[in-house]
mmCIF file of C-alpha atoms in Angstrom:
data_model
loop_
_atom_site.group_PDB
_atom_site.id
_atom_site.type_symbol
_atom_site.label_atom_id
_atom_site.label_comp_id
_atom_site.label_asym_id
_atom_site.label_seq_id
_atom_site.Cartn_x
_atom_site.Cartn_y
_atom_site.Cartn_z
ATOM 1 C CA MET A 1 -97.593 -21.569 -15.646
ATOM 2 C CA PRO A 2 -97.324 -19.454 -12.501
ATOM 3 C CA PRO A 3 -99.933 -20.370 -9.890
ATOM 4 C CA ALA A 4 -102.903 -18.054 -9.538
ATOM 5 C CA THR A 5 -103.036 -15.855 -6.462
ATOM 6 C CA VAL A 6 -106.780 -15.567 -7.008
ATOM 7 C CA GLU A 7 -108.696 -18.369 -8.727
ATOM 8 C CA VAL A 8 -111.372 -16.644 -10.775
ATOM 9 C CA SER A 9 -114.603 -18.634 -10.875
ATOM 10 C CA ASP A 10 -117.643 -18.221 -13.110
ATOM 11 C CA THR A 11 -119.593 -17.218 -10.014
ATOM 12 C CA VAL A 12 -117.225 -14.357 -9.206
ATOM 13 C CA VAL A 13 -117.295 -13.064 -12.777
ATOM 14 C CA HIS A 14 -121.097 -13.266 -12.965
ATOM 15 C CA ARG A 15 -121.309 -11.254 -9.739
ATOM 16 C CA LEU A 16 -118.859 -8.591 -10.944
ATOM 17 C CA VAL A 17 -120.721 -8.122 -14.213
ATOM 18 C CA ARG A 18 -124.136 -8.149 -12.574
ATOM 19 C CA ASP A 19 -123.102 -5.591 -9.934
ATOM 20 C CA GLN A 20 -121.197 -3.170 -12.186
ATOM 21 C CA ARG A 21 -122.863 -3.707 -15.573
ATOM 22 C CA PRO A 22 -126.371 -4.948 -14.795
ATOM 23 C CA ASP A 23 -127.338 -4.365 -18.422
ATOM 24 C CA LEU A 24 -124.988 -7.252 -19.312
ATOM 25 C CA GLY A 25 -125.707 -9.448 -16.317
ATOM 26 C CA ASP A 26 -128.010 -11.923 -18.091
ATOM 27 C CA ARG A 27 -125.552 -12.786 -20.857
ATOM 28 C CA PRO A 28 -124.088 -16.310 -21.002
ATOM 29 C CA LEU A 29 -120.540 -16.616 -19.665
ATOM 30 C CA ALA A 30 -117.861 -19.149 -20.583
ATOM 31 C CA ARG A 31 -114.180 -19.374 -19.681
ATOM 32 C CA VAL A 32 -112.059 -19.319 -22.851
ATOM 33 C CA ALA A 33 -108.492 -18.839 -21.580
ATOM 34 C CA ASN A 34 -106.463 -19.119 -18.414
ATOM 35 C CA GLY A 35 -103.121 -17.551 -19.249
ATOM 36 C CA TRP A 36 -99.990 -16.783 -17.259
ATOM 37 C CA ASP A 37 -101.383 -13.421 -16.213
ATOM 38 C CA ASN A 38 -105.092 -13.179 -16.991
ATOM 39 C CA ALA A 39 -108.241 -15.261 -17.109
ATOM 40 C CA THR A 40 -110.589 -14.523 -20.011
ATOM 41 C CA PHE A 41 -114.310 -15.300 -20.212
ATOM 42 C CA ARG A 42 -116.559 -14.826 -23.207
ATOM 43 C CA LEU A 43 -119.604 -12.725 -22.357
ATOM 44 C CA GLY A 44 -122.382 -13.275 -24.863
ATOM 45 C CA ASP A 45 -121.498 -13.073 -28.550
ATOM 46 C CA ASP A 46 -119.539 -9.837 -28.753
ATOM 47 C CA LEU A 47 -117.805 -9.206 -25.408
ATOM 48 C CA ALA A 48 -115.209 -10.779 -23.119
ATOM 49 C CA VAL A 49 -114.154 -10.303 -19.499
ATOM 50 C CA ARG A 50 -110.456 -10.158 -18.610
ATOM 51 C CA LEU A 51 -109.310 -10.451 -15.016
ATOM 52 C CA PRO A 52 -105.812 -10.647 -13.491
ATOM 53 C CA ARG A 53 -105.005 -13.927 -11.773
ATOM 54 C CA ARG A 54 -101.898 -12.695 -9.931
ATOM 55 C CA PRO A 55 -100.689 -9.300 -8.635
ATOM 56 C CA LYS A 56 -98.117 -8.818 -11.400
ATOM 57 C CA ALA A 57 -100.921 -8.744 -13.966
ATOM 58 C CA VAL A 58 -102.825 -5.853 -12.399
ATOM 59 C CA SER A 59 -100.704 -3.218 -14.151
ATOM 60 C CA LEU A 60 -101.144 -5.108 -17.432
ATOM 61 C CA ILE A 61 -104.921 -4.779 -17.248
ATOM 62 C CA LEU A 62 -104.558 -1.065 -16.498
ATOM 63 C CA HIS A 63 -102.192 -0.613 -19.446
ATOM 64 C CA GLU A 64 -104.710 -2.258 -21.766
ATOM 65 C CA GLN A 65 -107.472 0.012 -20.511
ATOM 66 C CA HIS A 66 -105.330 3.098 -21.025
ATOM 67 C CA TYR A 67 -103.679 2.432 -24.379
ATOM 68 C CA LEU A 68 -105.998 0.139 -26.351
ATOM 69 C CA PRO A 69 -108.585 2.775 -27.319
ATOM 70 C CA ASP A 70 -105.955 4.778 -29.221
ATOM 71 C CA ILE A 71 -104.435 1.639 -30.739
ATOM 72 C CA ALA A 72 -107.910 0.563 -31.881
ATOM 73 C CA ARG A 73 -108.457 3.880 -33.654
ATOM 74 C CA ARG A 74 -105.352 3.286 -35.766
ATOM 75 C CA SER A 75 -105.568 -0.461 -36.258
ATOM 76 C CA PRO A 76 -106.767 -1.906 -39.587
ATOM 77 C CA VAL A 77 -107.968 -5.050 -37.759
ATOM 78 C CA ALA A 78 -109.972 -5.764 -34.640
ATOM 79 C CA VAL A 79 -108.365 -5.504 -31.193
ATOM 80 C CA PRO A 80 -110.048 -6.090 -27.795
ATOM 81 C CA VAL A 81 -110.848 -2.480 -27.008
ATOM 82 C CA PRO A 82 -112.222 -2.016 -23.459
ATOM 83 C CA VAL A 83 -115.864 -1.079 -23.036
ATOM 84 C CA HIS A 84 -115.878 -1.156 -19.210
ATOM 85 C CA ALA A 85 -113.137 -0.648 -16.629
ATOM 86 C CA GLY A 86 -114.133 -2.862 -13.727
ATOM 87 C CA ARG A 87 -113.527 -1.811 -10.127
ATOM 88 C CA PRO A 88 -112.168 -3.979 -7.299
ATOM 89 C CA THR A 89 -114.741 -5.301 -4.859
ATOM 90 C CA SER A 90 -114.841 -7.267 -1.620
ATOM 91 C CA HIS A 91 -114.924 -10.516 -3.617
ATOM 92 C CA PHE A 92 -112.333 -9.590 -6.268
ATOM 93 C CA PRO A 93 -109.379 -7.396 -5.209
ATOM 94 C CA TRP A 94 -108.155 -5.929 -8.518
ATOM 95 C CA PRO A 95 -109.242 -3.912 -11.564
ATOM 96 C CA TRP A 96 -110.683 -5.926 -14.446
ATOM 97 C CA SER A 97 -112.101 -5.245 -17.907
ATOM 98 C CA ILE A 98 -114.941 -5.962 -20.264
ATOM 99 C CA VAL A 99 -113.599 -5.800 -23.829
ATOM 100 C CA ARG A 100 -114.836 -6.364 -27.354
ATOM 101 C CA TRP A 101 -114.666 -10.026 -28.330
ATOM 102 C CA VAL A 102 -112.369 -10.507 -31.346
ATOM 103 C CA PRO A 103 -113.490 -13.497 -33.435
ATOM 104 C CA GLY A 104 -111.040 -15.711 -35.270
ATOM 105 C CA ALA A 105 -108.897 -18.818 -34.955
ATOM 106 C CA ALA A 106 -105.662 -18.525 -32.982
ATOM 107 C CA ALA A 107 -102.785 -18.813 -35.458
ATOM 108 C CA ALA A 108 -101.070 -21.196 -33.034
ATOM 109 C CA GLU A 109 -103.855 -23.691 -33.817
ATOM 110 C CA VAL A 110 -103.312 -23.353 -37.581
ATOM 111 C CA ALA A 111 -100.546 -25.185 -39.428
ATOM 112 C CA PRO A 112 -97.677 -22.809 -40.307
ATOM 113 C CA ALA A 113 -98.084 -23.616 -43.992
ATOM 114 C CA HIS A 114 -101.591 -22.100 -43.854
ATOM 115 C CA ARG A 115 -100.663 -18.855 -42.059
ATOM 116 C CA GLY A 116 -99.138 -17.172 -45.100
ATOM 117 C CA PRO A 117 -102.258 -15.202 -46.147
ATOM 118 C CA ALA A 118 -101.915 -13.171 -42.926
ATOM 119 C CA ALA A 119 -98.409 -11.899 -43.741
ATOM 120 C CA GLU A 120 -99.343 -8.605 -45.354
ATOM 121 C CA GLY A 121 -102.180 -7.892 -42.925
ATOM 122 C CA LEU A 122 -99.937 -8.446 -39.917
ATOM 123 C CA ALA A 123 -97.332 -6.111 -41.389
ATOM 124 C CA LEU A 124 -99.941 -3.402 -41.922
ATOM 125 C CA PHE A 125 -101.180 -3.823 -38.353
ATOM 126 C CA LEU A 126 -97.639 -3.352 -37.016
ATOM 127 C CA ARG A 127 -97.123 -0.298 -39.184
ATOM 128 C CA SER A 128 -100.241 1.202 -37.591
ATOM 129 C CA LEU A 129 -99.063 0.274 -34.101
ATOM 130 C CA HIS A 130 -95.430 1.379 -34.364
ATOM 131 C CA VAL A 131 -95.677 5.136 -33.860
ATOM 132 C CA PRO A 132 -93.518 7.195 -31.483
ATOM 133 C CA ALA A 133 -94.674 6.619 -27.927
ATOM 134 C CA GLU A 134 -95.896 9.510 -25.853
ATOM 135 C CA THR A 135 -94.226 10.423 -22.581
ATOM 136 C CA GLY A 136 -95.208 8.041 -19.823
ATOM 137 C CA VAL A 137 -95.749 4.893 -21.887
ATOM 138 C CA PRO A 138 -94.204 2.084 -19.812
ATOM 139 C CA VAL A 139 -90.896 0.466 -20.744
ATOM 140 C CA ASN A 140 -90.957 -3.277 -20.166
ATOM 141 C CA PRO A 141 -87.549 -4.379 -18.805
ATOM 142 C CA PHE A 142 -87.838 -7.646 -20.760
ATOM 143 C CA ARG A 143 -89.219 -6.479 -24.136
ATOM 144 C CA GLY A 144 -88.034 -3.858 -26.587
ATOM 145 C CA VAL A 145 -84.826 -3.151 -24.658
ATOM 146 C CA PRO A 146 -81.296 -3.567 -26.067
ATOM 147 C CA LEU A 147 -80.693 -7.213 -26.952
ATOM 148 C CA MET A 148 -77.641 -7.410 -24.712
ATOM 149 C CA ASP A 149 -79.950 -6.854 -21.727
ATOM 150 C CA ARG A 150 -81.280 -10.351 -22.418
ATOM 151 C CA ALA A 151 -77.907 -12.017 -23.003
ATOM 152 C CA ALA A 152 -77.568 -13.678 -19.599
ATOM 153 C CA THR A 153 -81.034 -15.214 -19.850
ATOM 154 C CA VAL A 154 -80.421 -16.538 -23.355
ATOM 155 C CA ALA A 155 -77.068 -18.000 -22.310
ATOM 156 C CA GLU A 156 -78.696 -19.753 -19.354
ATOM 157 C CA ARG A 157 -81.408 -21.271 -21.524
ATOM 158 C CA LEU A 158 -78.986 -22.464 -24.186
ATOM 159 C CA GLY A 159 -76.964 -24.170 -21.470
ATOM 160 C CA ASP A 160 -79.682 -26.852 -21.395
ATOM 161 C CA ARG A 161 -78.004 -29.245 -23.824
ATOM 162 C CA GLU A 162 -80.846 -31.731 -23.825
ATOM 163 C CA ARG A 163 -83.416 -29.121 -24.752
ATOM 164 C CA TYR A 164 -81.176 -27.288 -27.238
ATOM 165 C CA PRO A 165 -79.015 -29.777 -29.168
ATOM 166 C CA GLN A 166 -78.445 -27.007 -31.736
ATOM 167 C CA ALA A 167 -77.113 -24.606 -29.062
ATOM 168 C CA ALA A 168 -73.812 -23.909 -30.850
ATOM 169 C CA ALA A 169 -75.592 -22.705 -33.978
ATOM 170 C CA LEU A 170 -78.035 -20.663 -31.905
ATOM 171 C CA ARG A 171 -75.186 -19.005 -30.005
ATOM 172 C CA ALA A 172 -73.676 -17.995 -33.351
ATOM 173 C CA VAL A 173 -76.997 -16.443 -34.396
ATOM 174 C CA TRP A 174 -77.224 -14.661 -31.056
ATOM 175 C CA ALA A 175 -73.737 -13.202 -31.440
ATOM 176 C CA GLN A 176 -74.594 -11.929 -34.914
ATOM 177 C CA THR A 177 -77.823 -10.303 -33.786
ATOM 178 C CA CYS A 178 -76.211 -8.648 -30.764
ATOM 179 C CA ALA A 179 -73.608 -7.139 -33.092
ATOM 180 C CA ALA A 180 -76.312 -5.285 -35.029
ATOM 181 C CA LYS A 181 -76.604 -1.538 -34.605
ATOM 182 C CA PRO A 182 -78.895 -0.758 -31.637
ATOM 183 C CA TRP A 183 -82.187 1.031 -32.164
ATOM 184 C CA ASN A 184 -81.471 4.764 -32.241
ATOM 185 C CA GLY A 185 -84.903 6.101 -33.135
ATOM 186 C CA PRO A 186 -87.674 7.223 -30.807
ATOM 187 C CA ALA A 187 -89.198 4.656 -28.478
ATOM 188 C CA MET A 188 -92.087 3.173 -30.450
ATOM 189 C CA MET A 189 -95.409 1.800 -29.291
ATOM 190 C CA LEU A 190 -95.128 -1.993 -28.967
ATOM 191 C CA HIS A 191 -97.454 -4.933 -28.539
ATOM 192 C CA GLY A 192 -94.666 -6.658 -26.591
ATOM 193 C CA ASP A 193 -96.016 -10.214 -26.694
ATOM 194 C CA LEU A 194 -96.741 -10.850 -30.359
ATOM 195 C CA HIS A 195 -96.805 -14.554 -31.210
ATOM 196 C CA PRO A 196 -99.222 -16.963 -32.937
ATOM 197 C CA GLY A 197 -101.235 -17.463 -29.746
ATOM 198 C CA ASN A 198 -102.177 -13.760 -29.792
ATOM 199 C CA ILE A 199 -102.889 -13.507 -33.522
ATOM 200 C CA LEU A 200 -106.330 -14.437 -34.860
ATOM 201 C CA LEU A 201 -107.009 -15.601 -38.401
ATOM 202 C CA ALA A 202 -110.126 -15.369 -40.541
ATOM 203 C CA ASP A 203 -111.595 -18.342 -42.406
ATOM 204 C CA ASP A 204 -109.577 -17.457 -45.509
ATOM 205 C CA GLY A 205 -106.323 -17.369 -43.501
ATOM 206 C CA GLY A 206 -106.049 -13.590 -43.501
ATOM 207 C CA LEU A 207 -105.523 -11.557 -40.350
ATOM 208 C CA ALA A 208 -108.731 -11.168 -38.298
ATOM 209 C CA GLY A 209 -107.378 -9.520 -35.173
ATOM 210 C CA VAL A 210 -104.683 -9.210 -32.520
ATOM 211 C CA ILE A 211 -105.285 -9.775 -28.813
ATOM 212 C CA ASP A 212 -103.579 -9.676 -25.395
ATOM 213 C CA PHE A 213 -101.990 -6.238 -25.108
ATOM 214 C CA GLY A 214 -100.948 -6.614 -21.484
ATOM 215 C CA ASP A 215 -97.287 -6.069 -22.395
ATOM 216 C CA VAL A 216 -97.983 -2.912 -24.406
ATOM 217 C CA GLY A 217 -95.111 -0.493 -23.974
ATOM 218 C CA ALA A 218 -92.404 1.557 -25.624
ATOM 219 C CA GLY A 219 -89.070 0.593 -27.139
ATOM 220 C CA ASP A 220 -87.362 -1.080 -30.090
ATOM 221 C CA PRO A 221 -89.949 -2.278 -32.658
ATOM 222 C CA ALA A 222 -87.717 -5.247 -33.480
ATOM 223 C CA VAL A 223 -89.298 -7.151 -30.582
ATOM 224 C CA ASP A 224 -92.644 -7.175 -32.426
ATOM 225 C CA LEU A 225 -91.048 -7.866 -35.809
ATOM 226 C CA ALA A 226 -89.692 -11.106 -34.334
ATOM 227 C CA VAL A 227 -93.148 -12.499 -35.074
ATOM 228 C CA GLY A 228 -91.918 -13.035 -38.631
ATOM 229 C CA TRP A 229 -89.902 -16.032 -37.393
ATOM 230 C CA LEU A 230 -92.506 -17.249 -34.883
ATOM 231 C CA MET A 231 -95.406 -17.085 -37.338
ATOM 232 C CA PHE A 232 -94.196 -17.689 -40.893
ATOM 233 C CA ASP A 233 -91.948 -19.872 -42.997
ATOM 234 C CA GLY A 234 -89.348 -18.278 -45.244
ATOM 235 C CA GLY A 235 -91.532 -17.248 -48.183
ATOM 236 C CA ALA A 236 -94.313 -15.726 -46.107
ATOM 237 C CA ARG A 237 -91.755 -14.103 -43.801
ATOM 238 C CA HIS A 238 -90.178 -12.269 -46.731
ATOM 239 C CA ARG A 239 -93.618 -11.046 -47.814
ATOM 240 C CA PHE A 240 -94.238 -9.870 -44.238
ATOM 241 C CA MET A 241 -90.912 -8.026 -44.216
ATOM 242 C CA GLY A 242 -91.576 -6.403 -47.585
ATOM 243 C CA ALA A 243 -95.065 -5.286 -46.591
ATOM 244 C CA TYR A 244 -93.845 -3.759 -43.323
ATOM 245 C CA GLY A 245 -91.561 -1.453 -45.277
ATOM 246 C CA PRO A 246 -88.594 -1.710 -47.619
ATOM 247 C CA ALA A 247 -86.973 1.307 -45.958
ATOM 248 C CA VAL A 248 -86.512 -0.498 -42.639
ATOM 249 C CA GLU A 249 -82.836 -0.753 -41.731
ATOM 250 C CA ARG A 250 -81.250 -4.167 -42.171
ATOM 251 C CA ASP A 251 -80.035 -4.006 -38.569
ATOM 252 C CA THR A 252 -83.636 -3.838 -37.362
ATOM 253 C CA TRP A 253 -84.397 -7.170 -39.036
ATOM 254 C CA ILE A 254 -81.196 -8.644 -37.594
ATOM 255 C CA ARG A 255 -82.276 -7.565 -34.110
ATOM 256 C CA ALA A 256 -85.736 -8.974 -34.822
ATOM 257 C CA ARG A 257 -84.164 -12.366 -35.465
ATOM 258 C CA GLY A 258 -82.406 -12.029 -32.119
ATOM 259 C CA TRP A 259 -85.699 -11.232 -30.417
ATOM 260 C CA ALA A 260 -87.194 -14.286 -32.101
ATOM 261 C CA LEU A 261 -84.476 -16.301 -30.363
ATOM 262 C CA VAL A 262 -85.295 -14.678 -27.011
ATOM 263 C CA LEU A 263 -88.995 -15.446 -27.390
ATOM 264 C CA SER A 264 -88.610 -18.940 -28.851
ATOM 265 C CA THR A 265 -86.286 -20.047 -26.066
ATOM 266 C CA ALA A 266 -88.680 -18.559 -23.501
ATOM 267 C CA MET A 267 -91.439 -20.750 -24.908
ATOM 268 C CA LEU A 268 -89.295 -23.886 -25.096
ATOM 269 C CA SER A 269 -87.810 -23.444 -21.634
ATOM 270 C CA ASN A 270 -90.986 -22.428 -19.799
ATOM 271 C CA SER A 271 -93.879 -24.175 -21.556
ATOM 272 C CA ASP A 272 -93.601 -27.834 -20.588
ATOM 273 C CA ASP A 273 -97.199 -27.529 -19.344
ATOM 274 C CA ASN A 274 -98.366 -25.689 -22.487
ATOM 275 C CA PRO A 275 -97.912 -27.832 -25.618
ATOM 276 C CA ARG A 276 -99.267 -25.124 -27.899
ATOM 277 C CA MET A 277 -96.623 -22.575 -26.891
ATOM 278 C CA PHE A 278 -93.919 -25.252 -26.834
ATOM 279 C CA THR A 279 -94.738 -26.001 -30.481
ATOM 280 C CA VAL A 280 -94.557 -22.286 -31.350
ATOM 281 C CA GLY A 281 -91.083 -22.157 -29.782
ATOM 282 C CA GLU A 282 -89.920 -25.219 -31.730
ATOM 283 C CA PHE A 283 -91.122 -23.691 -34.990
ATOM 284 C CA GLY A 284 -89.398 -20.398 -34.171
ATOM 285 C CA ILE A 285 -86.075 -22.148 -33.513
ATOM 286 C CA ARG A 286 -86.272 -23.923 -36.885
ATOM 287 C CA GLN A 287 -86.984 -20.657 -38.693
ATOM 288 C CA ILE A 288 -84.183 -18.819 -36.885
ATOM 289 C CA LEU A 289 -81.683 -21.475 -37.960
ATOM 290 C CA GLU A 290 -82.928 -21.289 -41.554
ATOM 291 C CA GLY A 291 -82.134 -17.561 -41.637
#
């Protein structure tokens, strides 16, 4: 995990909330996540505070504030819609947010065999999200771009023979996915970082919500559809694919498998200090090799 430029303490968050939202200042506060880009604190029962922990994440917070309200209006499940756009202060230098708390169990903490009930719900969420992007929606240079833009990075990762003993088979998959027809439709709205750590499940295993929209942007929807390999085994994945839409071009699903390889290798190569994400990457690699 990249080191934090600013370590966000409970004291700092309490002060920010008390100064800018005094009506919420007496609520209990508890840190719930310290990710690559943002720290997240639960604020009472129904809210959360999200704060960047390094300069690169500042634009991600601003993107969430700008685009999540419209996404929330379309979404069939809960998303962390902002309720307050926090201002920088002398004791915290960047914008920050108070958002709706989305209850549920992270799918990364649930055995893959028990994630299947979420397949149709996740497909319906993505159908609601994937609409043509308006002018000005950011394009992430690492997500939703042509697959060949990621070729050098994938080749470098697969060069680690100890970490990827199945590298030859994965290179064959990569070649097949890069040969698929590129996306030629309008740039679509994307989540950009859709994996089991950002998907929340209800008690019955169905989809409860989707979180962490910092990488929201515009591009090829195949990058989000890669979640089929990161989240589900073969049977549930085919239900997910069918529910998303039978009219989707075969090449889009081929590219999605390629994006699953990009994301799975990112997790395996960069998550030695994050066992949960490392396990997600291992599962994704197995599913990619199964087809």
